[in-house]
PDB file of C-alpha atoms in Angstrom:
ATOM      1  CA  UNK A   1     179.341  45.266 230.020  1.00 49.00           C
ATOM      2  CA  UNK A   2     176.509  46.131 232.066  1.00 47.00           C
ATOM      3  CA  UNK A   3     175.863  49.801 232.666  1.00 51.00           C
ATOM      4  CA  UNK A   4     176.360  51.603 236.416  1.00 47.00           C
ATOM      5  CA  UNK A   5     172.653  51.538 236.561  1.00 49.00           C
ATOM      6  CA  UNK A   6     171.807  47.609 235.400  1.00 49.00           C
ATOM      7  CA  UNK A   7     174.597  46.836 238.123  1.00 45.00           C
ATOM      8  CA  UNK A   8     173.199  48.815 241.348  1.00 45.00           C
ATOM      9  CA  UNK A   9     169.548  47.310 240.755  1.00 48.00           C
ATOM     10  CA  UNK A  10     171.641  44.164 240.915  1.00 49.00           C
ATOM     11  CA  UNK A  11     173.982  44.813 244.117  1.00 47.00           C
ATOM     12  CA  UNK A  12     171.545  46.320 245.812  1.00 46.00           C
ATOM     13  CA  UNK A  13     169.001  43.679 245.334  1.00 51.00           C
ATOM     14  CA  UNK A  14     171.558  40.918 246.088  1.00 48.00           C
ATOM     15  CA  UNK A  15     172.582  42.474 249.276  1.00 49.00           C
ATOM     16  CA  UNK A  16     169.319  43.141 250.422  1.00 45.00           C
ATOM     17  CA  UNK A  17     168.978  39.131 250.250  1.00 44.00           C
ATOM     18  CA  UNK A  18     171.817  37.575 251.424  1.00 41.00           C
ATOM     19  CA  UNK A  19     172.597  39.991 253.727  1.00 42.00           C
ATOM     20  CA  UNK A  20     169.338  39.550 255.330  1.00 41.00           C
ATOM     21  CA  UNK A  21     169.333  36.179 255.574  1.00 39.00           C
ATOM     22  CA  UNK A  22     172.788  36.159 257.133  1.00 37.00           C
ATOM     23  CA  UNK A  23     172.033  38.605 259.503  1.00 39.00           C
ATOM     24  CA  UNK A  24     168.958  36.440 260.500  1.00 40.00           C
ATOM     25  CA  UNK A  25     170.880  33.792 261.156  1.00 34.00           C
ATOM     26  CA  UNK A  26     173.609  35.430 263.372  1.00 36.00           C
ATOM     27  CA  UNK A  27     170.267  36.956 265.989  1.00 34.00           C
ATOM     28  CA  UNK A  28     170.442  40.361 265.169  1.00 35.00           C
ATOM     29  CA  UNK A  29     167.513  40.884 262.848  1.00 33.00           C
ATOM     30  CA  UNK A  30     164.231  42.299 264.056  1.00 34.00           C
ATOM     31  CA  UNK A  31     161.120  39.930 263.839  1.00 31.00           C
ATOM     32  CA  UNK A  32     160.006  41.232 260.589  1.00 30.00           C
ATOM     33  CA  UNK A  33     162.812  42.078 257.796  1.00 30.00           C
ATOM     34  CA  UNK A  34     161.834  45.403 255.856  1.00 31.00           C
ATOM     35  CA  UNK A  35     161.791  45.269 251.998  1.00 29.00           C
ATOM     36  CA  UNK A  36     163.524  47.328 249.746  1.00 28.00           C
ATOM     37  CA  UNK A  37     159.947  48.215 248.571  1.00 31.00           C
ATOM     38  CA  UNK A  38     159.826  49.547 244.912  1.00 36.00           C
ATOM     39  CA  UNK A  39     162.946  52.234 244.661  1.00 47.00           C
ATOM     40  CA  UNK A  40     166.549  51.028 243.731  1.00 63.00           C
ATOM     41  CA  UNK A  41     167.930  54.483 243.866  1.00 84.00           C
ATOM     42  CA  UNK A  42     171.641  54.672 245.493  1.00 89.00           C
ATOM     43  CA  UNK A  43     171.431  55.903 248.759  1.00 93.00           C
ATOM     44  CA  UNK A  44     174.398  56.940 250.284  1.00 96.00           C
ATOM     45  CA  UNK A  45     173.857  55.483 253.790  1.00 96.00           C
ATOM     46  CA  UNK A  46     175.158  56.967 256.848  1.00 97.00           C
ATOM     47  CA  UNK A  47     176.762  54.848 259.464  1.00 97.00           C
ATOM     48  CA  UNK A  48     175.168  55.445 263.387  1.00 95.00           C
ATOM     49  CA  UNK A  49     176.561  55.153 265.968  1.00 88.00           C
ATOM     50  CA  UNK A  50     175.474  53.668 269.384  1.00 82.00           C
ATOM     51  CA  UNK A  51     174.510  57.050 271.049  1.00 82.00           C
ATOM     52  CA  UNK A  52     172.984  58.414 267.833  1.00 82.00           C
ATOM     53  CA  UNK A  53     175.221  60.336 266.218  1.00 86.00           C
ATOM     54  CA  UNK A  54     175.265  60.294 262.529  1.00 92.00           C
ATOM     55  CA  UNK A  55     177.259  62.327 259.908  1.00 94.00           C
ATOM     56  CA  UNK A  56     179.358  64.630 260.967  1.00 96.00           C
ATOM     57  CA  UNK A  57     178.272  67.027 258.383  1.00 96.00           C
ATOM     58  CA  UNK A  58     174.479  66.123 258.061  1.00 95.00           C
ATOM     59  CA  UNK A  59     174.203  67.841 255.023  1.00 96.00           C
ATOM     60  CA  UNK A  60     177.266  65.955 253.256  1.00 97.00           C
ATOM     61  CA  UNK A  61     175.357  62.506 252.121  1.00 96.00           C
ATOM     62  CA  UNK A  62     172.854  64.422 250.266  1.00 96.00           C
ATOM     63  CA  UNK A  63     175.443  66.826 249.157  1.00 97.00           C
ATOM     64  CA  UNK A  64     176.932  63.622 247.928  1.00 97.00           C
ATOM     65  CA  UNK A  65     174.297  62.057 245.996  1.00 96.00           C
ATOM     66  CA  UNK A  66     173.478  65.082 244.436  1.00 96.00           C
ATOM     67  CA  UNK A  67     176.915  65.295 242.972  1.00 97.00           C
ATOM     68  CA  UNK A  68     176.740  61.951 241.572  1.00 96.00           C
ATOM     69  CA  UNK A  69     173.339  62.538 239.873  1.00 96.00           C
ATOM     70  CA  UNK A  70     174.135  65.608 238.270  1.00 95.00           C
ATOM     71  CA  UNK A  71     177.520  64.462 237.010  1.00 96.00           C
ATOM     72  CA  UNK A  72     176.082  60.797 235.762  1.00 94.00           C
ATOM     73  CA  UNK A  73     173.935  58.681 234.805  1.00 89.00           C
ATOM     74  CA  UNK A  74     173.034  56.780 238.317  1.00 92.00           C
ATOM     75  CA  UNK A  75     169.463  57.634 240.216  1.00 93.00           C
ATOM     76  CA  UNK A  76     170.696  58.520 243.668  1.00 94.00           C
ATOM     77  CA  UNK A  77     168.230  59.097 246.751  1.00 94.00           C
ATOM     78  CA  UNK A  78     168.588  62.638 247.947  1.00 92.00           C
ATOM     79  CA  UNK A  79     167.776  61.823 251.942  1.00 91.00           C
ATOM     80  CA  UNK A  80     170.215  59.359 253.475  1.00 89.00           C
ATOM     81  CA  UNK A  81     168.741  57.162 256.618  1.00 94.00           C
ATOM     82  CA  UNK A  82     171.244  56.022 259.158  1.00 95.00           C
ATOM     83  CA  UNK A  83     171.791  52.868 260.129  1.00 96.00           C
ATOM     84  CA  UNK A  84     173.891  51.127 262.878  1.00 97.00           C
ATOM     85  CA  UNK A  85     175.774  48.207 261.991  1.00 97.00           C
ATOM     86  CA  UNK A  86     174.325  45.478 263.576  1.00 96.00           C
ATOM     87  CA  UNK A  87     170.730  47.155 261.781  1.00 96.00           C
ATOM     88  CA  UNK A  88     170.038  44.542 258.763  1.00 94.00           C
ATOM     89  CA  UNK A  89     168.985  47.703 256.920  1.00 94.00           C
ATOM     90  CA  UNK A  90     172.911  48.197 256.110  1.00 93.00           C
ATOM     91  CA  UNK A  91     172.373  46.158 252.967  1.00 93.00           C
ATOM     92  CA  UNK A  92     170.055  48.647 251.392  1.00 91.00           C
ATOM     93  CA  UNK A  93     172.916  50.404 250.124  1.00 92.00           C
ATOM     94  CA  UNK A  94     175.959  49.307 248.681  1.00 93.00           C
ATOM     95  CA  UNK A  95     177.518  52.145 250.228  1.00 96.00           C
ATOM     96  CA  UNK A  96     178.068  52.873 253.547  1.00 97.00           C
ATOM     97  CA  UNK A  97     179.283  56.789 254.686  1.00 97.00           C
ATOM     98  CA  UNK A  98     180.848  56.390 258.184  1.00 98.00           C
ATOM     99  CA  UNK A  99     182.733  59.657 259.405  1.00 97.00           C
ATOM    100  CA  UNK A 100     183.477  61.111 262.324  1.00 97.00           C
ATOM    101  CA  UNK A 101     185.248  63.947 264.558  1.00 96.00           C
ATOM    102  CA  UNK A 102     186.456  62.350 267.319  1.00 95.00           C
ATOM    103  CA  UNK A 103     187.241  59.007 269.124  1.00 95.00           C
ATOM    104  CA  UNK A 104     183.917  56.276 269.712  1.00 95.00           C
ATOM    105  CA  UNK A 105     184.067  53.387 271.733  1.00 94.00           C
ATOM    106  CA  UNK A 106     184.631  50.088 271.316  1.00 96.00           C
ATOM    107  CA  UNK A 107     181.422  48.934 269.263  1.00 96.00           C
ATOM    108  CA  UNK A 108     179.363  45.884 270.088  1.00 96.00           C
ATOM    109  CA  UNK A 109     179.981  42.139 268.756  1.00 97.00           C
ATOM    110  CA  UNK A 110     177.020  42.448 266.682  1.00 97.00           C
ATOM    111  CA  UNK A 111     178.206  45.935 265.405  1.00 97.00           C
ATOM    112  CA  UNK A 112     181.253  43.961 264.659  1.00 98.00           C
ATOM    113  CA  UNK A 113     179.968  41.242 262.787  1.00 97.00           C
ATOM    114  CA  UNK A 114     177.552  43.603 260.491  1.00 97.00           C
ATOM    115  CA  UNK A 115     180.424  45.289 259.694  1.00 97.00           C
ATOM    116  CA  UNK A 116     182.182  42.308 258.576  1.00 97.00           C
ATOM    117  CA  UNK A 117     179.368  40.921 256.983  1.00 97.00           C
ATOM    118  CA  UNK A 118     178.397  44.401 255.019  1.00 96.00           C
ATOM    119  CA  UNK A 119     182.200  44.238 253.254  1.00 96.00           C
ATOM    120  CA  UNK A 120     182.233  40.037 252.883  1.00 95.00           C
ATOM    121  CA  UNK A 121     178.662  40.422 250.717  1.00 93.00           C
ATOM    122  CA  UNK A 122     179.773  42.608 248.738  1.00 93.00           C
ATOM    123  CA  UNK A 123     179.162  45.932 250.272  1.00 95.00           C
ATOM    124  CA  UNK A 124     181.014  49.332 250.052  1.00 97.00           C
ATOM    125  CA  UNK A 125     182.578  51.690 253.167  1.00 98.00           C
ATOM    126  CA  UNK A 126     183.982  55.360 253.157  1.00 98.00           C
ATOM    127  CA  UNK A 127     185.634  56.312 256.000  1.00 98.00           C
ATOM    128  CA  UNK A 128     186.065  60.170 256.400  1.00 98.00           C
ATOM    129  CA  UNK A 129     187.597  61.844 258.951  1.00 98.00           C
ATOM    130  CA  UNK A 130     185.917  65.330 259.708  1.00 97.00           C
ATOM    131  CA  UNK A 131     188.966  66.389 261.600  1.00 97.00           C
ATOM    132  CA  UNK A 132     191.855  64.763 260.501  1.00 96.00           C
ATOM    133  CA  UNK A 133     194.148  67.707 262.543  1.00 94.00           C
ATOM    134  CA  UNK A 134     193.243  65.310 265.581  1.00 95.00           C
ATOM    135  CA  UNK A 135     193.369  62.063 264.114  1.00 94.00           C
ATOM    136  CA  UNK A 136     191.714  60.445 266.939  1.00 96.00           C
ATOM    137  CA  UNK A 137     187.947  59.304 264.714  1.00 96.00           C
ATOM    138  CA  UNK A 138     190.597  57.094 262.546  1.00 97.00           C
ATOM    139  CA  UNK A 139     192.511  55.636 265.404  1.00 97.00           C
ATOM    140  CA  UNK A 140     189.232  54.220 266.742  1.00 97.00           C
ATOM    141  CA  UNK A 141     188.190  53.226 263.042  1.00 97.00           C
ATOM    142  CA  UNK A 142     191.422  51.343 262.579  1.00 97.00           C
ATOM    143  CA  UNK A 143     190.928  49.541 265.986  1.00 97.00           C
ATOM    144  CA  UNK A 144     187.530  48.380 265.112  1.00 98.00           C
ATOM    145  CA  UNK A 145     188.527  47.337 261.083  1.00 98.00           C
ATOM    146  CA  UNK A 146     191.030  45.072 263.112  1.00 98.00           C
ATOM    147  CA  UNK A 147     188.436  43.713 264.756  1.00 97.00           C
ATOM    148  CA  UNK A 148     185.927  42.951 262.508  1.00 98.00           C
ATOM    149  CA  UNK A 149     188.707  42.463 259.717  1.00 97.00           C
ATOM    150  CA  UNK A 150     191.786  41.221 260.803  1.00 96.00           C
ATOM    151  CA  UNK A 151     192.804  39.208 258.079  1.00 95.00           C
ATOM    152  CA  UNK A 152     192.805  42.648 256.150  1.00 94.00           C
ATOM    153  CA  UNK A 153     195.017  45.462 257.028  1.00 95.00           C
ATOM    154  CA  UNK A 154     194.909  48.899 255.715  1.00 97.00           C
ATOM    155  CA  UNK A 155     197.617  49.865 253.414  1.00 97.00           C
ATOM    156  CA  UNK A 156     198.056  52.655 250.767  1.00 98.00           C
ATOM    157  CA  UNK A 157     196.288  52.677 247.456  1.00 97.00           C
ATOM    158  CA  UNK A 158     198.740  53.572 244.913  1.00 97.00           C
ATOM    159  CA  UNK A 159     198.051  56.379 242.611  1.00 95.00           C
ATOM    160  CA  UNK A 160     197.502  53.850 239.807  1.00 95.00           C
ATOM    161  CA  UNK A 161     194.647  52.214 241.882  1.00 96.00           C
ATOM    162  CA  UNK A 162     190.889  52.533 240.045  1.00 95.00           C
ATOM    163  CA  UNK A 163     189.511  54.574 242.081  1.00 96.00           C
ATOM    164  CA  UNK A 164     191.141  57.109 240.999  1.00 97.00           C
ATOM    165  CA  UNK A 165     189.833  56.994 237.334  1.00 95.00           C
ATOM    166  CA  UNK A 166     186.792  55.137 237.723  1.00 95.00           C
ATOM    167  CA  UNK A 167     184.678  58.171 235.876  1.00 96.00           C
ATOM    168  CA  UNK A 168     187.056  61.305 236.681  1.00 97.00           C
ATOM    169  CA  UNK A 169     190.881  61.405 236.149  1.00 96.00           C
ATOM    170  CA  UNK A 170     192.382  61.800 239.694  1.00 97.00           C
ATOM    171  CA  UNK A 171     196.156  62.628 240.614  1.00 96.00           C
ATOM    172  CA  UNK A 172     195.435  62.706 244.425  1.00 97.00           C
ATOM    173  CA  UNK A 173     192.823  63.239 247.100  1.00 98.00           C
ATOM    174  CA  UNK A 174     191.775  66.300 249.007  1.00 98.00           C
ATOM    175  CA  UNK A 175     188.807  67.500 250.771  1.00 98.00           C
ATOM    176  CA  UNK A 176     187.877  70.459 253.171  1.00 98.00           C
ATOM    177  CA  UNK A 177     191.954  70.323 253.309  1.00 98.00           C
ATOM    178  CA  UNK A 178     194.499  68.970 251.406  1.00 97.00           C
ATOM    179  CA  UNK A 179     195.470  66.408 253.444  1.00 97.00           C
ATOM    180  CA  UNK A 180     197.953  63.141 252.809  1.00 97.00           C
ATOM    181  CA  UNK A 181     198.318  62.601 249.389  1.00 97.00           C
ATOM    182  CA  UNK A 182     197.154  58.950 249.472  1.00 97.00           C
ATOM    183  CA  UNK A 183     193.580  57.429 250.352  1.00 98.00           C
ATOM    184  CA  UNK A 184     194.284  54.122 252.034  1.00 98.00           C
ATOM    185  CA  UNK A 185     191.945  50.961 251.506  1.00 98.00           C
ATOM    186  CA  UNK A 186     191.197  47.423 252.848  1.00 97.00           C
ATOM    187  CA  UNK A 187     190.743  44.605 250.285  1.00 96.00           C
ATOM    188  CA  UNK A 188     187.925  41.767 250.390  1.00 94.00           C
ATOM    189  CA  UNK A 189     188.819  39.588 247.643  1.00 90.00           C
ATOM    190  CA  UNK A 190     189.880  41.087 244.663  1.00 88.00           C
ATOM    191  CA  UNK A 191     188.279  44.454 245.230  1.00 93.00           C
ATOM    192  CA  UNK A 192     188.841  47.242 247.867  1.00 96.00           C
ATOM    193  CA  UNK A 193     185.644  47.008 249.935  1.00 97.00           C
ATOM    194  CA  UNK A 194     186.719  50.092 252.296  1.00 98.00           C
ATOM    195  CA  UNK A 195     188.448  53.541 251.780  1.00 98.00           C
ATOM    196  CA  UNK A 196     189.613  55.672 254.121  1.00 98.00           C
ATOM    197  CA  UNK A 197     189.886  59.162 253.748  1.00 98.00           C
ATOM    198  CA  UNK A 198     191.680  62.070 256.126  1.00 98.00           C
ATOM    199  CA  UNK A 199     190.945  64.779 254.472  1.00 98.00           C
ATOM    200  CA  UNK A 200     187.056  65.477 255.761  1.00 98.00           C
ATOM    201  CA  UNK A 201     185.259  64.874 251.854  1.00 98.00           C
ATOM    202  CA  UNK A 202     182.312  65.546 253.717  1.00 98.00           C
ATOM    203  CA  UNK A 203     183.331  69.084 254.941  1.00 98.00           C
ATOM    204  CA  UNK A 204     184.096  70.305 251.576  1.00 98.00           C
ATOM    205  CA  UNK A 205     180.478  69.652 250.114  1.00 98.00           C
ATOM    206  CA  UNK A 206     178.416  70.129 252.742  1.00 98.00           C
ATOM    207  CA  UNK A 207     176.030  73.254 252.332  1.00 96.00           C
ATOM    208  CA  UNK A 208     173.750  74.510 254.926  1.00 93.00           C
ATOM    209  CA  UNK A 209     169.617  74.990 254.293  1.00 90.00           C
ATOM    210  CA  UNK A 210     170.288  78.249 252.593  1.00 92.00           C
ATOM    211  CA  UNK A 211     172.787  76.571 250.263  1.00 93.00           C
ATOM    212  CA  UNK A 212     175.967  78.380 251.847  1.00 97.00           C
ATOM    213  CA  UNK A 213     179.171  76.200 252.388  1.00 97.00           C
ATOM    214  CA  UNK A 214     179.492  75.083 255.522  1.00 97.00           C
ATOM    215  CA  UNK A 215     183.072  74.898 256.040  1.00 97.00           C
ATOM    216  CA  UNK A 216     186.311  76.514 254.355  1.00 97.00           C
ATOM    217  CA  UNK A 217     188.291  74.640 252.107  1.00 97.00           C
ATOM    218  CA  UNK A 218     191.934  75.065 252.251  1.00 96.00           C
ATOM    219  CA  UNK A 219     194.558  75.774 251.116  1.00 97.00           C
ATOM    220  CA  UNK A 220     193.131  75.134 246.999  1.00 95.00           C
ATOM    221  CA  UNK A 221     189.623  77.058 247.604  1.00 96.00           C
ATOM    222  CA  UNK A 222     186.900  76.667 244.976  1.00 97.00           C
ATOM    223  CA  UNK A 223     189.325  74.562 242.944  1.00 98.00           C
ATOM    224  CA  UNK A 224     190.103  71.856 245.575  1.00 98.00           C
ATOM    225  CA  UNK A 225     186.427  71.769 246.587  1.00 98.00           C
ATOM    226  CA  UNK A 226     186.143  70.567 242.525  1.00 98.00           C
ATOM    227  CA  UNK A 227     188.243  68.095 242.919  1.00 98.00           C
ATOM    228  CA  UNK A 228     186.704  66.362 245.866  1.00 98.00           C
ATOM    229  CA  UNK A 229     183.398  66.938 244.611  1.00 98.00           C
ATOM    230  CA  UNK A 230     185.377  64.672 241.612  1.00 98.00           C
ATOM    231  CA  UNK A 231     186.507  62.315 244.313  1.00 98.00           C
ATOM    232  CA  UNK A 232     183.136  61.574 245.199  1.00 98.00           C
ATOM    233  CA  UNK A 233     181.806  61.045 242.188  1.00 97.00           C
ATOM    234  CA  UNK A 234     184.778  58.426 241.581  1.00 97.00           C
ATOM    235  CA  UNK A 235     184.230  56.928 244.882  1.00 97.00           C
ATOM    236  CA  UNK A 236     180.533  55.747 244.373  1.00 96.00           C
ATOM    237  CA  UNK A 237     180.562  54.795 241.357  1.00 95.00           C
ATOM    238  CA  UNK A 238     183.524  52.506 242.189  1.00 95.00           C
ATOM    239  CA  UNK A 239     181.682  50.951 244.676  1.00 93.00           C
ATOM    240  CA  UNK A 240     178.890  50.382 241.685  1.00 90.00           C
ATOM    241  CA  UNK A 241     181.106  48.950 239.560  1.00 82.00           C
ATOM    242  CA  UNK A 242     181.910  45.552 240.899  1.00 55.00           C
ATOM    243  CA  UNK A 243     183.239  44.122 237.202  1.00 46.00           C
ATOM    244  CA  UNK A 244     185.798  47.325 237.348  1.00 45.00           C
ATOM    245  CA  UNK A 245     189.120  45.890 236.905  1.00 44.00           C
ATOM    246  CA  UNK A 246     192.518  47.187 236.082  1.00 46.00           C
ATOM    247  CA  UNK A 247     192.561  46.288 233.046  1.00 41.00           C
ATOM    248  CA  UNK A 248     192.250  47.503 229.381  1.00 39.00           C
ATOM    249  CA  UNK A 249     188.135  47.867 229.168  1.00 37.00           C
ATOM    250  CA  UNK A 250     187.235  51.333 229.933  1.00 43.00           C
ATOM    251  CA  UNK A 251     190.983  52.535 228.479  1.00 42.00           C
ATOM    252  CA  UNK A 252     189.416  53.799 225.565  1.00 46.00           C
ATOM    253  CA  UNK A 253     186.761  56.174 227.168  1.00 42.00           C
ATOM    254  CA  UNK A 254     189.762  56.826 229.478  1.00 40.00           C
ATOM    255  CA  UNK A 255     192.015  58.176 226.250  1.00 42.00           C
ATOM    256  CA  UNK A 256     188.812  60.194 224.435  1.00 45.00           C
ATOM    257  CA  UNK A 257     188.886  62.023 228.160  1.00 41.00           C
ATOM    258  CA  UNK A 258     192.352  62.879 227.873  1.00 40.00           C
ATOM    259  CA  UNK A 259     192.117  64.075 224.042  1.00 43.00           C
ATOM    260  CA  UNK A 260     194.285  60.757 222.819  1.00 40.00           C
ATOM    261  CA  UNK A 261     191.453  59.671 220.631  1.00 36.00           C
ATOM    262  CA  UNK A 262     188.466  61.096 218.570  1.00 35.00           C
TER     263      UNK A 262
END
């Protein structure tokens, strides 16, 4: 089995290319198509929106990648670029960070089709609600997934579900709070090509310049802010991990983490 690394120079590459050339072909690439250039570091890319607006904690997608390079082996780019949907730069990055505080509106037919073309090649979405108290960022997200998706509906990922083992050992999800205790996902294929999260997993990294948290974590403290550092970790490198089945290959590491074998 390829390692995490072998496969992202891979993804990214072959997203980069197809997606591209897709994109070309539905109008909404620029006259010149930017390269990837020499770097095949995962970025965690940050889904714009049409007025500008990015993350909803700025600070989270670095936060991010910085948790997945100290805690593995994958090269992750520290500054995250945004990128609308309908931007062929979406397939840069296998992973997409789109999160949000409050209700957007309806986004454009291109937007649409990026979208649906980012998770058909192969691509990766989070969804994270900043304010899940409200709930009104993931009505609008599930209105537009139905549009660009609608052969896909959200359900539940059940606890057994890989994501939740993929490189920690996960019994649910939290964030900046606890939250339900289920993620839910949409499937492309045979894989789960978009998460969604309400429990704000961006509020519970995200520092500010003087490396302060931004934002309480309740009601687990320093513990649950662990474990979603954890979930983030699993989340990525699930999304880099396209052989990743649920199968017997990684049960072996699985059991030396749990102290079954030597």
């Amino acid at each position: 089995m390829q390692s995490p690394s072998t496969q992202k120079r891979a993804f990214v590459g072959q997203l980069a290319a197809v997606g591209a050339a897709v994109l070309g072909v539905l109008a909404i690439l620029p006259s010149t198509v930017r390269s990837l250039g020499p770097g095949t570091d995962v970025e965690v890319r940050v889904v714009r929106y049409a007025d500008g607006r990015g993350a909803a904690y700025e600070s989270a997608p670095k936060r991010m990648a910085w948790e997945v390079r100290k805690r593995t082996s994958v090269e992750t780019k520290l500054t995250a670029d945004q990128s609308r949907f309908d931007d062929p730069r979406i397939f840069e990055s296998p992973f997409l960070y789109w999160s949000g505080r409050e209700g957007f509106p309806a986004m454009s037919e291109a937007e649409t089709v990026g979208l649906r073309r980012f998770v058909e090649f192969g691509g990766f979405v989070l969804v994270d609600d900043a304010r899940p108290e409200k709930g009104e960022f993931l009505a609008s997200v599930r209105r537009e997934l139905a549009r660009a998706l609608p052969e896909s509906p959200l359900h539940v990922l059940p606890p057994s579900h890989t994501v939740y083992r993929s490189f920690y050992l996960i019994d649910r999800p939290v964030g900046r709070v606890e939250g339900p205790a289920e993620l839910l996902g949409l499937e492309a294929g045979e894989r789960t090509a978009v998460v969604v999260s309400a429990h704000d997993i961006g509020g519970a990294v995200a520092r500010d310049n003087l490396g302060a948290w931004e934002a309480e974590v309740s009601p687990g403290g320093s513990e649950q802010r662990e474990r979603a550092e954890r979930l983030v970790v699993n989340l990525v490198m699930y999304a880099l991990c396209l052989d990743y089945k649920d199968d017997q290959v990684h049960a072996p590491f699985i059991m030396r983490r749990r102290g079954r074998l030597p």
